Short mmCIF file of C-alpha atoms and ligand atoms in Angstrom, two decimals:
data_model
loop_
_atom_site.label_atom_id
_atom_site.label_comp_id
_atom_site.label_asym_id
_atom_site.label_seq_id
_atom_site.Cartn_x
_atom_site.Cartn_y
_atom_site.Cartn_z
CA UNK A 1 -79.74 108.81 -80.30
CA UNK A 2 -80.85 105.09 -78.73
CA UNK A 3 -83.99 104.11 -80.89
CA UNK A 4 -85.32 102.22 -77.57
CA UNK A 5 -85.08 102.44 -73.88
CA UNK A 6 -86.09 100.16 -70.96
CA UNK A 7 -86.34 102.17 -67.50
CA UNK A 8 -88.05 100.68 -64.43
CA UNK A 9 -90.60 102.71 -61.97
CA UNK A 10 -90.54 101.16 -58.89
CA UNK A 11 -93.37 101.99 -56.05
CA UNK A 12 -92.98 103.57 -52.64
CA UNK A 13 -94.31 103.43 -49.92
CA UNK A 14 -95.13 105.94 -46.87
CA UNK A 15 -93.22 104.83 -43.31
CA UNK A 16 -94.54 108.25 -42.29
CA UNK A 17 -97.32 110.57 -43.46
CA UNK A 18 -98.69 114.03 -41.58
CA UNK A 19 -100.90 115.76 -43.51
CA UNK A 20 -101.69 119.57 -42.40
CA UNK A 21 -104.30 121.86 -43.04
CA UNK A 22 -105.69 122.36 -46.28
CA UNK A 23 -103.93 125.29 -48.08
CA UNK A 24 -105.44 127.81 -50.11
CA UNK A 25 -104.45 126.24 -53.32
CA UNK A 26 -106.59 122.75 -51.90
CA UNK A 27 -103.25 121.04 -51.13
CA UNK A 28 -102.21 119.75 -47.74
CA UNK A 29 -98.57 120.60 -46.66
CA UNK A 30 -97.69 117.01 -45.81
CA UNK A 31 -94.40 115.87 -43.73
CA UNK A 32 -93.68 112.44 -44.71
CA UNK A 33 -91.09 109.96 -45.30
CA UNK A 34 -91.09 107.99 -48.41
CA UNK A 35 -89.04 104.83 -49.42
CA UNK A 36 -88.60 103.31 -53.11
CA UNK A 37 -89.28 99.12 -53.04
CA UNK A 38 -88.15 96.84 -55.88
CA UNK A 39 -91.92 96.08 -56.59
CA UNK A 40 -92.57 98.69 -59.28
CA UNK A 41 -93.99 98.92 -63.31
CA UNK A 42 -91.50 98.97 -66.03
CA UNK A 43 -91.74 101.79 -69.27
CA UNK A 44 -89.93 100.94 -72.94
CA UNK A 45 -89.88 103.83 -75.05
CA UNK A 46 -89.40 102.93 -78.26
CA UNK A 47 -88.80 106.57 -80.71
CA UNK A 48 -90.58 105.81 -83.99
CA UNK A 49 -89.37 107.54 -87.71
CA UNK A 50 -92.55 109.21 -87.68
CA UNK A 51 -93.03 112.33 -85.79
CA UNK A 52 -95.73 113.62 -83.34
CA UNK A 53 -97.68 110.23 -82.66
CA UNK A 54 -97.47 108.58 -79.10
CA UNK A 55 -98.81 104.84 -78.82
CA UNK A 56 -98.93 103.57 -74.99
CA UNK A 57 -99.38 99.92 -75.15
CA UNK A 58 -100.43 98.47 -71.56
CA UNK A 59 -99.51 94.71 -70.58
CA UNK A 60 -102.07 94.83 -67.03
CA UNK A 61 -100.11 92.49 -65.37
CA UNK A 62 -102.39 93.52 -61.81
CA UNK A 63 -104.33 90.14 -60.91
CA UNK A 64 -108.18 90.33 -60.16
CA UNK A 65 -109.50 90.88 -57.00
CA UNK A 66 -111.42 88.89 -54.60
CA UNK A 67 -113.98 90.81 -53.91
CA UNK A 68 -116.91 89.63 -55.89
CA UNK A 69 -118.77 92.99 -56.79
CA UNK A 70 -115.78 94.92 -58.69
CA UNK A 71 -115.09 93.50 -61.35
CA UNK A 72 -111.40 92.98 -62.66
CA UNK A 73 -109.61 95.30 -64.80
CA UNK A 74 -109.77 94.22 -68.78
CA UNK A 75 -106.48 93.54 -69.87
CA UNK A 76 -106.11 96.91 -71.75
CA UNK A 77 -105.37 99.59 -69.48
CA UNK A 78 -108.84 101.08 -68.37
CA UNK A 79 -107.84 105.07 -68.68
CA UNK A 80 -108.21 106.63 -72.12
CA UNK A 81 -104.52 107.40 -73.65
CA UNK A 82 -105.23 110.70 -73.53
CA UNK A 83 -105.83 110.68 -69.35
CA UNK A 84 -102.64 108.03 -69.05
CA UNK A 85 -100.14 109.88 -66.80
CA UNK A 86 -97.67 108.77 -69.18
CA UNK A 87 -98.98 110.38 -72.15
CA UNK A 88 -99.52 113.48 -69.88
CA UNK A 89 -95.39 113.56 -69.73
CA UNK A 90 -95.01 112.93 -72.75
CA UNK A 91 -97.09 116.05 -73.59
CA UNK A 92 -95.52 117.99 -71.36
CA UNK A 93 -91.91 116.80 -72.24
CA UNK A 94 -92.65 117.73 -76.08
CA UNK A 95 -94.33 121.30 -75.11
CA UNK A 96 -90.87 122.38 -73.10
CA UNK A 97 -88.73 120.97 -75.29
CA UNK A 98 -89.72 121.06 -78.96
CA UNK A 99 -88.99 116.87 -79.24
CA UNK A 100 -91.53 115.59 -81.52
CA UNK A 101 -90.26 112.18 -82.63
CA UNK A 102 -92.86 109.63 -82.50
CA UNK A 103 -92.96 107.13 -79.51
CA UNK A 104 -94.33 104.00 -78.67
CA UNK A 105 -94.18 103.18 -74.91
CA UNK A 106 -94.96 99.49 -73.73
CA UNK A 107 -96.03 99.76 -70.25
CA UNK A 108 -95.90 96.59 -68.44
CA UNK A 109 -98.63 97.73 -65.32
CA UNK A 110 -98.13 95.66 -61.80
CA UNK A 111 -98.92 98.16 -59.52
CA UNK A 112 -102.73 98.47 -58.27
CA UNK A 113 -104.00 101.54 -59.81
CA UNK A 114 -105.48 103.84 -56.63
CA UNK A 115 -103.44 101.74 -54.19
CA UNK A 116 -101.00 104.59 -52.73
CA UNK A 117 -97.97 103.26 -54.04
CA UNK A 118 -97.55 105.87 -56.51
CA UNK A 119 -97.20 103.86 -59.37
CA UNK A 120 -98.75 106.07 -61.92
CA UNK A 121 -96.62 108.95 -60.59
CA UNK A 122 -93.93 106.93 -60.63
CA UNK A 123 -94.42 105.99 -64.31
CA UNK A 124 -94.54 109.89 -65.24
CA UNK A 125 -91.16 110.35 -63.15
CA UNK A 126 -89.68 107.47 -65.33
CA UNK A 127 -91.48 109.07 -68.77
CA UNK A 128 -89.25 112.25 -67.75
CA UNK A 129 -85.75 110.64 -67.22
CA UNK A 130 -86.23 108.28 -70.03
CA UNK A 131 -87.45 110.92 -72.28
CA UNK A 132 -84.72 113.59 -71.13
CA UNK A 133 -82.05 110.65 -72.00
CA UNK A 134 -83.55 110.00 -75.67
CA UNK A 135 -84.39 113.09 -76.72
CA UNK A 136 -80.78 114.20 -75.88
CA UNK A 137 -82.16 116.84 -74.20
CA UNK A 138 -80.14 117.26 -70.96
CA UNK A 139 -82.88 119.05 -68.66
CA UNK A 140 -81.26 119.47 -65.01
CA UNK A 141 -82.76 118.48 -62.22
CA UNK A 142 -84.83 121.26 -61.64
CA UNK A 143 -86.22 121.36 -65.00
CA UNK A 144 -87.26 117.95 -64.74
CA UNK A 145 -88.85 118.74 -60.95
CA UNK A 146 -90.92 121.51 -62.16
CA UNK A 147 -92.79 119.35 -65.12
CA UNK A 148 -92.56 116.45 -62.35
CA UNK A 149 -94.82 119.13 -60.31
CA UNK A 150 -96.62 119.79 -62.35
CA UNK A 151 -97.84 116.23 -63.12
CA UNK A 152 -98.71 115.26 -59.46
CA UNK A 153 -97.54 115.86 -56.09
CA UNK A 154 -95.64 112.88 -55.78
CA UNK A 155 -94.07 112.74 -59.11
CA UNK A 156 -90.91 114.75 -57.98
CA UNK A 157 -89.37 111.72 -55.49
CA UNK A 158 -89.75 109.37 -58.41
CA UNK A 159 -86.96 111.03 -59.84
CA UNK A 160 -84.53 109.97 -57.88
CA UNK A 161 -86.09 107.41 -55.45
CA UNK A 162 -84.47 105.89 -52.73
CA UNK A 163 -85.74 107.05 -49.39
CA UNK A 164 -86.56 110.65 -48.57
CA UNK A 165 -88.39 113.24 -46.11
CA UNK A 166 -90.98 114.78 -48.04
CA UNK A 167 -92.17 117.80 -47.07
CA UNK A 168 -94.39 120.94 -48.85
CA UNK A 169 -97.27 119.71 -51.58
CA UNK A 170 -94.38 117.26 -52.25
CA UNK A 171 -91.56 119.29 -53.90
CA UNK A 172 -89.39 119.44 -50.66
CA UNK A 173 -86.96 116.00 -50.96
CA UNK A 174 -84.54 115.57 -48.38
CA UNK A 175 -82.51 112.16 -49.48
CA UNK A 176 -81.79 109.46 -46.59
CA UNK A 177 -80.04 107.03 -46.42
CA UNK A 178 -82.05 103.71 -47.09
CA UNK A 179 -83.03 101.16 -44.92
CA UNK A 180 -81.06 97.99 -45.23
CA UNK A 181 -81.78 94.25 -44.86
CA UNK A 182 -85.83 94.49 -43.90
CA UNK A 183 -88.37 93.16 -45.95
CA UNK A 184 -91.33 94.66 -47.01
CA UNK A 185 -94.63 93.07 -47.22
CA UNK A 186 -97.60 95.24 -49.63
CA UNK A 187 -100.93 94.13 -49.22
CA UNK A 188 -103.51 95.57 -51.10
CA UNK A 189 -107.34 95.15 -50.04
CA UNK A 190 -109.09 94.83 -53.23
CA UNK A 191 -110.23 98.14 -53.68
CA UNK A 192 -108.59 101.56 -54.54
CA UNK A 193 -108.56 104.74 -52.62
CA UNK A 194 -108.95 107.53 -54.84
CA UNK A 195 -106.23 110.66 -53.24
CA UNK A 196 -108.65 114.04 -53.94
CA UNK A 197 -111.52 111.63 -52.42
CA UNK A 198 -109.39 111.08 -49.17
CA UNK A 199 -107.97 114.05 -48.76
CA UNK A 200 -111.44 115.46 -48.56
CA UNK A 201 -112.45 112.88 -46.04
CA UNK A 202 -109.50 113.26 -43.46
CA UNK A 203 -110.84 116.83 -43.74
CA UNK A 204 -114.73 116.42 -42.75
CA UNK A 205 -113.28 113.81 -40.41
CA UNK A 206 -110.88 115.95 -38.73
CA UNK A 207 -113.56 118.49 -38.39
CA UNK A 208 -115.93 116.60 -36.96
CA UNK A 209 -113.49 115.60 -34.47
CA UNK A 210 -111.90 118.86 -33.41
CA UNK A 211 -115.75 119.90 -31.71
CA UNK A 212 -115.33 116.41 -30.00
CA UNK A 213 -111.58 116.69 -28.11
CA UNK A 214 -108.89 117.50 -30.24
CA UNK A 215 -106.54 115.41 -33.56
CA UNK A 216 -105.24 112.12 -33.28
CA UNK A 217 -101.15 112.15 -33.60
CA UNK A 218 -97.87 112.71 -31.76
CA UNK A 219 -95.60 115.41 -33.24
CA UNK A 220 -92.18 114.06 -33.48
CA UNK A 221 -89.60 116.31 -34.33
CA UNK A 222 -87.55 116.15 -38.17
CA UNK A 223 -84.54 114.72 -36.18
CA UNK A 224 -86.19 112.12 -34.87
CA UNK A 225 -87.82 110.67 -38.09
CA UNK A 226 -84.73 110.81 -39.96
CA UNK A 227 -83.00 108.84 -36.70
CA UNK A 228 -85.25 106.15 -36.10
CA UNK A 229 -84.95 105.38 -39.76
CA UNK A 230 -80.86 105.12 -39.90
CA UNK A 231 -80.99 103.06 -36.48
CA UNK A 232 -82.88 100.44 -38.51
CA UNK A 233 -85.40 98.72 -35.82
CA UNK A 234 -88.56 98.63 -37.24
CA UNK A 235 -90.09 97.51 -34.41
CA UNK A 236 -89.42 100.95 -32.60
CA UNK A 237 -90.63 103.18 -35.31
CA UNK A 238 -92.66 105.78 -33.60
CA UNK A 239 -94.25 106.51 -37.79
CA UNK A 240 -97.75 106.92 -38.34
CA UNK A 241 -100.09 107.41 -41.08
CA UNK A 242 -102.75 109.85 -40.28
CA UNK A 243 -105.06 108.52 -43.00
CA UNK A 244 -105.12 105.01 -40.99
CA UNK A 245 -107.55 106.02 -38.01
CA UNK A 246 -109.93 107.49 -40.43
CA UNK A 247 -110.04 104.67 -42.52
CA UNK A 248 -110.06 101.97 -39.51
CA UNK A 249 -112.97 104.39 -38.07
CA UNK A 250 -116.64 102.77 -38.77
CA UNK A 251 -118.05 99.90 -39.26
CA UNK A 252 -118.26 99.65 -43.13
CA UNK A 253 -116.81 97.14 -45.37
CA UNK A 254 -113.70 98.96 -46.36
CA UNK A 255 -112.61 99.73 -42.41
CA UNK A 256 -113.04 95.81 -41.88
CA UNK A 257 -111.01 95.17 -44.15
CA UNK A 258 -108.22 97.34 -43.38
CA UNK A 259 -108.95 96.39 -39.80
CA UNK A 260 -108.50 92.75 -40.67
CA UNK A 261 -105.45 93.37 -42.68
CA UNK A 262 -103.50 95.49 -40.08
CA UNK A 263 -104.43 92.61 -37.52
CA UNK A 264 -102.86 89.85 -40.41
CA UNK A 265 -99.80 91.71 -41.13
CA UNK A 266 -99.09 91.97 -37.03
CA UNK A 267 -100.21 88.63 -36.05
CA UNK A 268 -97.65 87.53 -39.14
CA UNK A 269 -95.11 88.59 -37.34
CA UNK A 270 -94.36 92.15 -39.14
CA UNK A 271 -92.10 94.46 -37.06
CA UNK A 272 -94.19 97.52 -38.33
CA UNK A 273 -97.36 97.76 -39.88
CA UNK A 274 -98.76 100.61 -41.74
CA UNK A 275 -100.82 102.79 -44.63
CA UNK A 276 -98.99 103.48 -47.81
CA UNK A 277 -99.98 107.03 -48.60
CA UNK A 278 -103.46 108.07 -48.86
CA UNK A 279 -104.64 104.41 -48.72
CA UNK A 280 -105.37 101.64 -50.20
CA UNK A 281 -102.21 99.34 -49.48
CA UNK A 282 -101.11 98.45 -46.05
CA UNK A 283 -97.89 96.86 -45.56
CA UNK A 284 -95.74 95.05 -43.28
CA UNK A 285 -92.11 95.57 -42.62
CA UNK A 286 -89.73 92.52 -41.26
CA UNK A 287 -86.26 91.94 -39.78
CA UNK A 288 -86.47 88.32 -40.47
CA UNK A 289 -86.98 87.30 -44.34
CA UNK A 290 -87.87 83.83 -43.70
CA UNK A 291 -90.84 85.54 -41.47
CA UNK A 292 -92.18 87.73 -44.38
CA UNK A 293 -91.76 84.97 -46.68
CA UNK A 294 -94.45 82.58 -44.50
CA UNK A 295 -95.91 86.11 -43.68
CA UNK A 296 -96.18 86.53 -47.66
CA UNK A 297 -97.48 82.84 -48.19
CA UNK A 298 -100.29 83.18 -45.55
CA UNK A 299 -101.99 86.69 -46.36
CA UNK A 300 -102.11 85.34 -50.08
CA UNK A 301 -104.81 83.03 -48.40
CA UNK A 302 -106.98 85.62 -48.03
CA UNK A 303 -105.49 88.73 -49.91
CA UNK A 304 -105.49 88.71 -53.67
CA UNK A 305 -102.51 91.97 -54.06
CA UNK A 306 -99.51 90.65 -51.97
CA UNK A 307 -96.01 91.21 -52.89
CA UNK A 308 -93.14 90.68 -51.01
CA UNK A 309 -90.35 93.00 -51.52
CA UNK A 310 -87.46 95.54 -50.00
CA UNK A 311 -86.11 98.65 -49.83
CA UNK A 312 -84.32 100.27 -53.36
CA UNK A 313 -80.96 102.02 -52.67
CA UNK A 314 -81.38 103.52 -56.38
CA UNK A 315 -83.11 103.67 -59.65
CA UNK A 316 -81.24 102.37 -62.61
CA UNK A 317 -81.84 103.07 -66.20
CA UNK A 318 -80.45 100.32 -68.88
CA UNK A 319 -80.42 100.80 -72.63
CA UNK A 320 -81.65 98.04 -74.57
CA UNK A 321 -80.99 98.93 -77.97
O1 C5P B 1 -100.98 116.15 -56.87
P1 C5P B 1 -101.96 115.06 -57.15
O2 C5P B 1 -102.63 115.22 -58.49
O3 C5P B 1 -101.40 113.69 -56.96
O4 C5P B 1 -103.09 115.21 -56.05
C1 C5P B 1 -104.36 114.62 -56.17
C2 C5P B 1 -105.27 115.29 -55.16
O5 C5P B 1 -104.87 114.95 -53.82
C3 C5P B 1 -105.23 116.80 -55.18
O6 C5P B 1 -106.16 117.32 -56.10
C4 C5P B 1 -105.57 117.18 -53.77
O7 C5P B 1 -106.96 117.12 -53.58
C5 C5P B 1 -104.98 116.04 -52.95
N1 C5P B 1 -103.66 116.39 -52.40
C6 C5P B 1 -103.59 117.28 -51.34
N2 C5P B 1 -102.37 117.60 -50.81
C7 C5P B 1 -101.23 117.06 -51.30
C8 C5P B 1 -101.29 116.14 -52.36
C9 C5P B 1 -102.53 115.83 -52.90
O8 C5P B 1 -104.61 117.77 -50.87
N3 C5P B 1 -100.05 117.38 -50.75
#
């Protein structure tokens, strides 16, 4: 058995995201496309000789935000071990399985926490494979996409990345073939978007609207999506985020912002702009690298959470030790 392993979790984002009605259960069926990006967290399991303990040690590599009344994250991860996703796998993984060697897991943490990139579900997706690899345990796949479920909605993808249409609460992954040769440019505003909290406002919003004319949104059909993605012209993406006119609705602080950033990314020179998941990152896509590279260098003016990154064909696991 490898004492220590070294797996990355990369963040997606969201070219495309429908959300439905709410279902009995309080999920949304969603349709959506999601795409893997190089930008992501990395996990090291280390299994200890003891047995039973699990030590998460968080490097917050997230800078500090600009805006002056939230204050920025301590360096140890703000979440109580016990409410870290990660530890939640870990939990789970030892329940089904019976594994019960001791772990320490360093977690090196880049991803803005609330930010729609999935980066804590994407750290429980890499908890799973890592821990499926040590533990010698050999789960299939769908094994490992019923605990993956069961840890959040958008856990599942993680396991095998790439790009994919999503459909159902999230359990429904058709793989595509990923975009080549773009660049994608993340910009987060400074402040997170908590999902539940969202979800619940699209609803009241939605509402609201439907005694006033009708919902926002074009229906395209599944063959279309999954086309306009393999012809690779950003620019023509008929994608949409139906979170975005909610949050760009109003005149408060946070729809400024997103207002402002939208406007950046396009004046920039982006080939498509749009909302990664339930909010808070917006992002940029580009033909032209050298474009998203000035792009890059000019929203870090005013933006504090800007990375520029692409597409991931696949996730890749590589034992250290
Ligand atoms: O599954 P996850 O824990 O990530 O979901 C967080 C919250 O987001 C849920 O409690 C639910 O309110 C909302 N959600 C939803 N429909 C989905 C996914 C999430 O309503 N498909």
């Amino acid at each position: 058995m490898p004492p220590s392993l070294k797996i990355p979790a990369p963040c997606k984002i969201n070219l495309h995201l429908r959300v439905g009605k709410r279902r009995a259960d309080g999920y949304h069926d969603l349709e959506s496309l999601f795409a893997a990006t190089d930008f992501g967290d990395t996990l090291e399991f280390e299994v200890l000789k003891s047995s039973g303990v699990c030590e998460i040690l968080t490097d917050w590599q997230v800078p500090s935000t600009r805006l002056p009344e939230r204050s920025p994250p301590p360096r140890d991860f703000p979440v109580s071990p016990e409410e870290n996703i990660v530890y939640k796998a870990v939990s789970l993984f030892r329940a089904r399985t019976g594994f019960d060697r001791g772990l320490r897991v360093r977690l090196e943490k880049r991803v803005p926490l609330g930010g729609g990139l999935g980066g804590g579900s994407s750290d429980a997706a890499a908890a799973l494979t890592a821990l499926n690899k040590l533990a010698d345990t050999g789960l299939g796949g769908e094994d490992l996409r019923k605990m993956a479920l069961n840890l959040g909605s958008d856990v599942p993808f993680f396991l095998s990345g790439g790009a994919a249409l999503v459909s159902g609460r999230g359990e429904n992954i058709e793989p595509l073939p990923v975009p080549s040769g773009l660049s994608v440019l993340l910009v987060n505003p400074g402040f997170p978007s908590p999902t539940g909290l969202s979800f619940r406002r699209l609803d009241r919003w939605r509402t609201q609207r439907e005694g006033s004319g009708g919902l926002p949104g074009p229906d395209l059909s599944r063959t279309r999506l999954i086309s306009a993605l393999a012809e690779g012209r950003p620019e023509a993406w008929p994608y949409v985020n139906d979170f975005l006119p909610l949050f760009l609705d109003g005149q408060g602080e946070e729809a400024g912002a997103y207002r402002r950033l939208i406007s950046s990314l396009r004046e920039a020179g982006a080939d498509f702009t749009g909302l990664s998941g339930a909010g808070s990152t917006c992002f940029g896509v580009f033909k032209d690298r050298k474009t998203a590279e000035k792009a890059s260098e000019t929203l870090l003016k005013a933006w504090n959470l800007v990375y520029l990154t692409f597409f991931l064909a696949s996730l890749t696991i590589s034992v250290l030790k």
